[in-house]
């Protein structure tokens, strides 16, 4: 049997790192082949070789049975290999259609055939049913919409191989569903798809086979249907986990309220949100895409304009015109935005510098400056706890894998003296081993008296990591469910608006 694409004993070295150690990998026609492994395992390196952006130091690549040297991304495209990476390549100032046809404009003599281009890209985007007009400028699209445009661009010319590096990390549930449909369609047409992901649950839905990598090596290739999450985690980490979710300690009964929100309304659709968060508590915030759960996090730090309502920290009202991420930071409230990938990181600087200076420098004095030795110890400690690879404070952030860059962004917040953490999807793009470490870390933070508002689209995180779960539906907080009473079924009923608590949480607060 000839494979569509095959890597045989491929090796890739970076200064001081053996990123791929004689890795073999085979992709069949018409299969979705998932590639999993911890952050830094070598997944992106391998697919970058297929996509022509990296050259291997050893080993061979075959396409349809013939050896090939993939010389450049352009060459890979000519060979029918297309990749969509996390860093999008679209030009924000151009329209959707212009982006899709960039470099391969359909031309009539002397002029660009704009209407024809638009018509074709419209047909292409029709697949996505995502309401994206070809004439819209890319800068006016949301991140998930941009990602879909990127995929439309990659699939326009019927590639043989489609590589998706963590496609669902920047997609909402709805767009993930759209992508699944598209991928199944391409698979039926015989396209081979490499699907990199940290969300193991999606493998059972989309993948035919799964290859596990660890420390630059190939560990196993299995039929997706024949594997289990436990087995995969063990293969990925080399360890067995008794349990993924740490045991939740109850909030002390006398724990004071640290954050209180009353009647919050916003321009973009938050309606009368009231909630309280106590010291020692993790309050999960769940809901469908568009339910407003992300808006809520943004609103609390002034990134979403308010029309009414009150926010109190430790009993003190924060004036609406004083609301900003920096002002909140001064009050000990730290916000982690959802699309953190590389955001705000100085990629040419070291891990140490990024964790300790960077964007918040100006406010250091107010937050309480850590002296140097203590600072370095804290950095070393977070490198260890978050298993940042390489574990070197002097490493350039640019050379870290995607997930490890995320961990640096996370550590930057954790290192400060923070009372309230507002986290929007903090475990996105992070491998399972580290997710477990993050849950443990959150539990430890709350044991020490901090409080966490944990916004997540991961049902299991809502069920297992949070003391209470607030459910958002169409801009309203429709229910707050204690951990003991939370079940997937129950939460979903609220997610879909089939049920609501009388008065949401407001009645509880008023008491
Ligand atoms: N340009 C580079 N220079 C130096 N080291 C690099 C470079 N690119 C990657 N590495 C290292 O190679 C190893 C593999 O990285 P890779 O990006 O392939 O990981 P990954 O499996 O994609 O991880 P993630 O899930 O975090 O995206 C890591 O140790 C990383 O630090
Ligand atoms: Mg990667």
Short mmCIF file of N, CA and C in Angstrom, two decimals, residues 323-421:
data_model
loop_
_atom_site.label_atom_id
_atom_site.label_comp_id
_atom_site.label_asym_id
_atom_site.label_seq_id
_atom_site.Cartn_x
_atom_site.Cartn_y
_atom_site.Cartn_z
N UNK A 323 -12.99 52.05 35.17
CA UNK A 323 -12.85 50.63 34.91
C UNK A 323 -11.91 50.39 33.74
N UNK A 324 -10.81 49.70 34.01
CA UNK A 324 -9.89 49.30 32.94
C UNK A 324 -9.07 48.14 33.48
N UNK A 325 -8.46 47.35 32.60
CA UNK A 325 -7.65 46.23 33.11
C UNK A 325 -6.58 46.70 34.09
N UNK A 326 -5.98 47.85 33.81
CA UNK A 326 -4.93 48.33 34.70
C UNK A 326 -5.47 48.80 36.04
N UNK A 327 -6.60 49.51 35.98
CA UNK A 327 -7.21 49.98 37.22
C UNK A 327 -7.61 48.78 38.08
N UNK A 328 -8.12 47.74 37.44
CA UNK A 328 -8.52 46.56 38.19
C UNK A 328 -7.31 45.84 38.76
N UNK A 329 -6.24 45.83 37.99
CA UNK A 329 -5.02 45.20 38.47
C UNK A 329 -4.53 45.88 39.75
N UNK A 330 -4.65 47.20 39.78
CA UNK A 330 -4.25 47.93 40.99
C UNK A 330 -5.08 47.49 42.20
N UNK A 331 -6.29 47.05 41.93
CA UNK A 331 -7.15 46.57 43.01
C UNK A 331 -7.00 45.07 43.24
N UNK A 332 -6.04 44.49 42.55
CA UNK A 332 -5.77 43.06 42.77
C UNK A 332 -6.63 42.13 41.94
N UNK A 333 -7.20 42.65 40.86
CA UNK A 333 -8.03 41.81 39.98
C UNK A 333 -7.29 41.62 38.66
N UNK A 334 -6.99 40.38 38.32
CA UNK A 334 -6.27 40.15 37.09
C UNK A 334 -7.13 39.43 36.07
N UNK A 335 -7.09 39.94 34.85
CA UNK A 335 -7.90 39.37 33.76
C UNK A 335 -7.00 38.68 32.74
N UNK A 336 -7.35 37.43 32.42
CA UNK A 336 -6.65 36.71 31.35
C UNK A 336 -7.59 36.60 30.16
N UNK A 337 -7.28 37.28 29.08
CA UNK A 337 -8.17 37.20 27.92
C UNK A 337 -8.09 35.83 27.25
N UNK A 338 -9.13 35.50 26.46
CA UNK A 338 -9.19 34.18 25.86
C UNK A 338 -8.15 33.98 24.77
N UNK A 339 -8.00 34.96 23.91
CA UNK A 339 -7.09 34.71 22.81
C UNK A 339 -5.70 35.22 23.16
N UNK A 340 -5.06 34.45 24.03
CA UNK A 340 -3.80 34.90 24.59
C UNK A 340 -2.59 34.54 23.76
N UNK A 341 -2.81 33.66 22.79
CA UNK A 341 -1.71 33.10 22.04
C UNK A 341 -0.71 34.18 21.63
N UNK A 342 0.40 34.19 22.29
CA UNK A 342 1.44 35.16 21.94
C UNK A 342 1.08 36.59 22.30
N UNK A 343 -0.14 36.81 22.75
CA UNK A 343 -0.57 38.18 22.99
C UNK A 343 0.24 38.84 24.09
N UNK A 344 0.78 40.02 23.76
CA UNK A 344 1.51 40.76 24.77
C UNK A 344 2.87 40.17 25.14
N UNK A 345 3.22 39.06 24.53
CA UNK A 345 4.54 38.51 24.85
C UNK A 345 5.59 39.20 23.98
N UNK A 346 6.73 39.49 24.58
CA UNK A 346 7.85 40.04 23.82
C UNK A 346 8.67 38.84 23.38
N UNK A 347 8.42 38.39 22.16
CA UNK A 347 8.94 37.08 21.77
C UNK A 347 10.45 37.06 21.60
N UNK A 348 11.04 38.24 21.45
CA UNK A 348 12.51 38.26 21.35
C UNK A 348 13.20 38.28 22.71
N UNK A 349 12.39 38.44 23.75
CA UNK A 349 12.97 38.48 25.09
C UNK A 349 12.85 37.12 25.76
N UNK A 350 13.50 37.03 26.91
CA UNK A 350 13.57 35.75 27.61
C UNK A 350 12.26 35.44 28.37
N UNK A 351 12.16 34.21 28.79
CA UNK A 351 11.05 33.77 29.63
C UNK A 351 11.02 34.62 30.91
N UNK A 352 12.18 34.80 31.53
CA UNK A 352 12.27 35.58 32.77
C UNK A 352 11.73 36.99 32.56
N UNK A 353 12.20 37.64 31.51
CA UNK A 353 11.76 39.02 31.27
C UNK A 353 10.26 39.07 31.01
N UNK A 354 9.77 38.11 30.26
CA UNK A 354 8.35 38.13 29.94
C UNK A 354 7.48 37.88 31.16
N UNK A 355 7.98 37.06 32.05
CA UNK A 355 7.16 36.79 33.24
C UNK A 355 7.18 37.96 34.20
N UNK A 356 8.24 38.78 34.15
CA UNK A 356 8.37 39.77 35.21
C UNK A 356 8.21 41.22 34.75
N UNK A 357 8.49 41.52 33.48
CA UNK A 357 8.29 42.91 33.06
C UNK A 357 7.10 43.04 32.12
N UNK A 358 7.40 43.27 30.85
CA UNK A 358 6.38 43.32 29.81
C UNK A 358 5.30 44.35 30.07
N UNK A 359 4.11 44.03 29.67
CA UNK A 359 3.04 45.03 29.54
C UNK A 359 2.67 45.72 30.85
N UNK A 360 2.93 45.07 31.96
CA UNK A 360 2.41 45.62 33.22
C UNK A 360 3.44 46.44 33.96
N UNK A 361 4.59 46.64 33.30
CA UNK A 361 5.73 47.30 33.93
C UNK A 361 5.35 48.57 34.69
N UNK A 362 4.58 49.42 34.01
CA UNK A 362 4.26 50.72 34.60
C UNK A 362 3.54 50.60 35.92
N UNK A 363 2.89 49.46 36.13
CA UNK A 363 2.05 49.34 37.33
C UNK A 363 2.72 48.54 38.43
N UNK A 364 3.94 48.10 38.11
CA UNK A 364 4.67 47.28 39.07
C UNK A 364 4.73 47.92 40.45
N UNK A 365 5.09 49.20 40.46
CA UNK A 365 5.28 49.87 41.74
C UNK A 365 4.01 49.81 42.58
N UNK A 366 2.91 49.95 41.90
CA UNK A 366 1.64 49.97 42.62
C UNK A 366 1.24 48.58 43.09
N UNK A 367 1.54 47.59 42.26
CA UNK A 367 1.15 46.23 42.62
C UNK A 367 2.07 45.70 43.72
N UNK A 368 3.21 46.33 43.85
CA UNK A 368 4.16 45.86 44.86
C UNK A 368 5.33 45.18 44.17
N UNK A 369 6.43 45.86 44.10
CA UNK A 369 7.57 45.35 43.35
C UNK A 369 8.24 44.20 44.11
N UNK A 370 8.44 43.13 43.41
CA UNK A 370 9.16 42.00 43.99
C UNK A 370 10.65 42.28 43.84
N UNK A 371 11.42 42.00 44.88
CA UNK A 371 12.84 42.23 44.65
C UNK A 371 13.44 41.09 43.83
N UNK A 372 14.60 41.38 43.25
CA UNK A 372 15.14 40.53 42.19
C UNK A 372 15.26 39.03 42.51
N UNK A 373 15.87 38.74 43.65
CA UNK A 373 16.11 37.33 43.97
C UNK A 373 14.81 36.56 44.10
N UNK A 374 13.87 37.18 44.78
CA UNK A 374 12.57 36.58 45.00
C UNK A 374 11.86 36.38 43.66
N UNK A 375 12.03 37.38 42.81
CA UNK A 375 11.44 37.35 41.50
C UNK A 375 11.95 36.15 40.70
N UNK A 376 13.25 35.97 40.72
CA UNK A 376 13.83 34.88 39.96
C UNK A 376 13.38 33.53 40.52
N UNK A 377 13.31 33.45 41.84
CA UNK A 377 12.84 32.20 42.44
C UNK A 377 11.41 31.90 42.02
N UNK A 378 10.61 32.97 41.96
CA UNK A 378 9.21 32.78 41.55
C UNK A 378 9.16 32.29 40.11
N UNK A 379 10.01 32.84 39.26
CA UNK A 379 10.03 32.43 37.86
C UNK A 379 10.41 30.95 37.75
N UNK A 380 11.46 30.57 38.46
CA UNK A 380 11.91 29.18 38.42
C UNK A 380 10.80 28.25 38.92
N UNK A 381 10.12 28.71 39.95
CA UNK A 381 9.03 27.93 40.53
C UNK A 381 7.89 27.71 39.52
N UNK A 382 7.50 28.77 38.80
CA UNK A 382 6.42 28.61 37.82
C UNK A 382 6.85 27.83 36.59
N UNK A 383 8.11 27.93 36.23
CA UNK A 383 8.62 27.11 35.13
C UNK A 383 8.45 25.64 35.50
N UNK A 384 8.74 25.34 36.76
CA UNK A 384 8.62 23.96 37.21
C UNK A 384 7.15 23.53 37.28
N UNK A 385 6.35 24.37 37.91
CA UNK A 385 4.96 23.96 38.13
C UNK A 385 4.16 23.85 36.85
N UNK A 386 4.44 24.72 35.91
CA UNK A 386 3.71 24.67 34.65
C UNK A 386 4.47 23.83 33.62
N UNK A 387 5.56 23.21 34.06
CA UNK A 387 6.34 22.32 33.18
C UNK A 387 6.69 23.02 31.87
N UNK A 388 7.22 24.22 31.98
CA UNK A 388 7.60 24.97 30.78
C UNK A 388 8.87 24.36 30.19
N UNK A 389 8.81 24.09 28.87
CA UNK A 389 9.93 23.45 28.17
C UNK A 389 10.47 24.42 27.13
N UNK A 390 11.80 24.70 27.08
CA UNK A 390 12.81 24.22 28.02
C UNK A 390 12.71 24.94 29.36
N UNK A 391 13.12 24.27 30.46
CA UNK A 391 12.97 24.88 31.80
C UNK A 391 14.07 25.90 32.08
N UNK A 392 14.19 26.87 31.22
CA UNK A 392 15.33 27.78 31.30
C UNK A 392 14.82 29.23 31.26
N UNK A 393 15.03 29.98 32.37
CA UNK A 393 14.52 31.36 32.42
C UNK A 393 15.09 32.23 31.31
N UNK A 394 16.26 31.86 30.76
CA UNK A 394 16.90 32.70 29.76
C UNK A 394 16.47 32.35 28.33
N UNK A 395 15.67 31.29 28.15
CA UNK A 395 15.26 30.89 26.79
C UNK A 395 14.44 31.99 26.14
N UNK A 396 14.64 32.20 24.85
CA UNK A 396 13.84 33.18 24.10
C UNK A 396 12.43 32.63 23.91
N UNK A 397 11.45 33.44 24.19
CA UNK A 397 10.05 33.01 24.07
C UNK A 397 9.73 32.60 22.63
N UNK A 398 10.33 33.26 21.67
CA UNK A 398 10.12 32.95 20.24
C UNK A 398 10.38 31.47 19.93
N UNK A 399 11.32 30.87 20.64
CA UNK A 399 11.70 29.49 20.34
C UNK A 399 10.87 28.45 21.09
N UNK A 400 9.93 28.91 21.89
CA UNK A 400 9.08 27.97 22.64
C UNK A 400 7.92 27.49 21.76
N UNK A 401 7.43 26.30 22.04
CA UNK A 401 6.26 25.80 21.32
C UNK A 401 5.05 26.65 21.73
N UNK A 402 3.97 26.56 20.91
CA UNK A 402 2.78 27.38 21.14
C UNK A 402 2.26 27.28 22.57
N UNK A 403 2.12 26.06 23.06
CA UNK A 403 1.57 25.86 24.39
C UNK A 403 2.47 26.41 25.48
N UNK A 404 3.76 26.29 25.27
CA UNK A 404 4.68 26.80 26.27
C UNK A 404 4.68 28.32 26.31
N UNK A 405 4.43 28.95 25.16
CA UNK A 405 4.29 30.42 25.17
C UNK A 405 3.07 30.82 25.98
N UNK A 406 2.00 30.03 25.84
CA UNK A 406 0.78 30.30 26.62
C UNK A 406 1.05 30.22 28.10
N UNK A 407 1.85 29.21 28.47
CA UNK A 407 2.14 29.04 29.89
C UNK A 407 2.90 30.24 30.43
N UNK A 408 3.80 30.81 29.63
CA UNK A 408 4.54 31.99 30.06
C UNK A 408 3.56 33.14 30.32
N UNK A 409 2.58 33.30 29.40
CA UNK A 409 1.59 34.36 29.58
C UNK A 409 0.80 34.16 30.87
N UNK A 410 0.49 32.92 31.16
CA UNK A 410 -0.27 32.59 32.36
C UNK A 410 0.56 32.87 33.62
N UNK A 411 1.82 32.44 33.58
CA UNK A 411 2.70 32.63 34.74
C UNK A 411 2.89 34.11 35.05
N UNK A 412 2.89 34.93 34.00
CA UNK A 412 3.07 36.36 34.20
C UNK A 412 2.00 36.92 35.13
N UNK A 413 0.80 36.39 35.00
CA UNK A 413 -0.27 36.84 35.88
C UNK A 413 -0.17 36.22 37.26
N UNK A 414 0.20 34.95 37.29
CA UNK A 414 0.21 34.23 38.56
C UNK A 414 1.28 34.75 39.52
N UNK A 415 2.34 35.30 38.93
CA UNK A 415 3.47 35.71 39.73
C UNK A 415 3.15 36.94 40.57
N UNK A 416 2.10 37.65 40.20
CA UNK A 416 1.74 38.85 40.94
C UNK A 416 0.81 38.53 42.10
N UNK A 417 0.74 39.50 42.98
CA UNK A 417 -0.07 39.33 44.16
C UNK A 417 -1.51 39.66 43.78
N UNK A 418 -2.27 38.64 43.48
CA UNK A 418 -3.59 38.87 42.92
C UNK A 418 -4.65 38.28 43.82
N UNK A 419 -5.75 39.01 44.00
CA UNK A 419 -6.85 38.51 44.85
C UNK A 419 -7.92 37.83 44.04
N UNK A 420 -8.19 38.39 42.86
CA UNK A 420 -9.25 37.85 42.02
C UNK A 420 -8.69 37.59 40.62
N UNK A 421 -8.88 36.37 40.16
CA UNK A 421 -8.47 36.03 38.81
C UNK A 421 -9.72 35.89 37.95
#
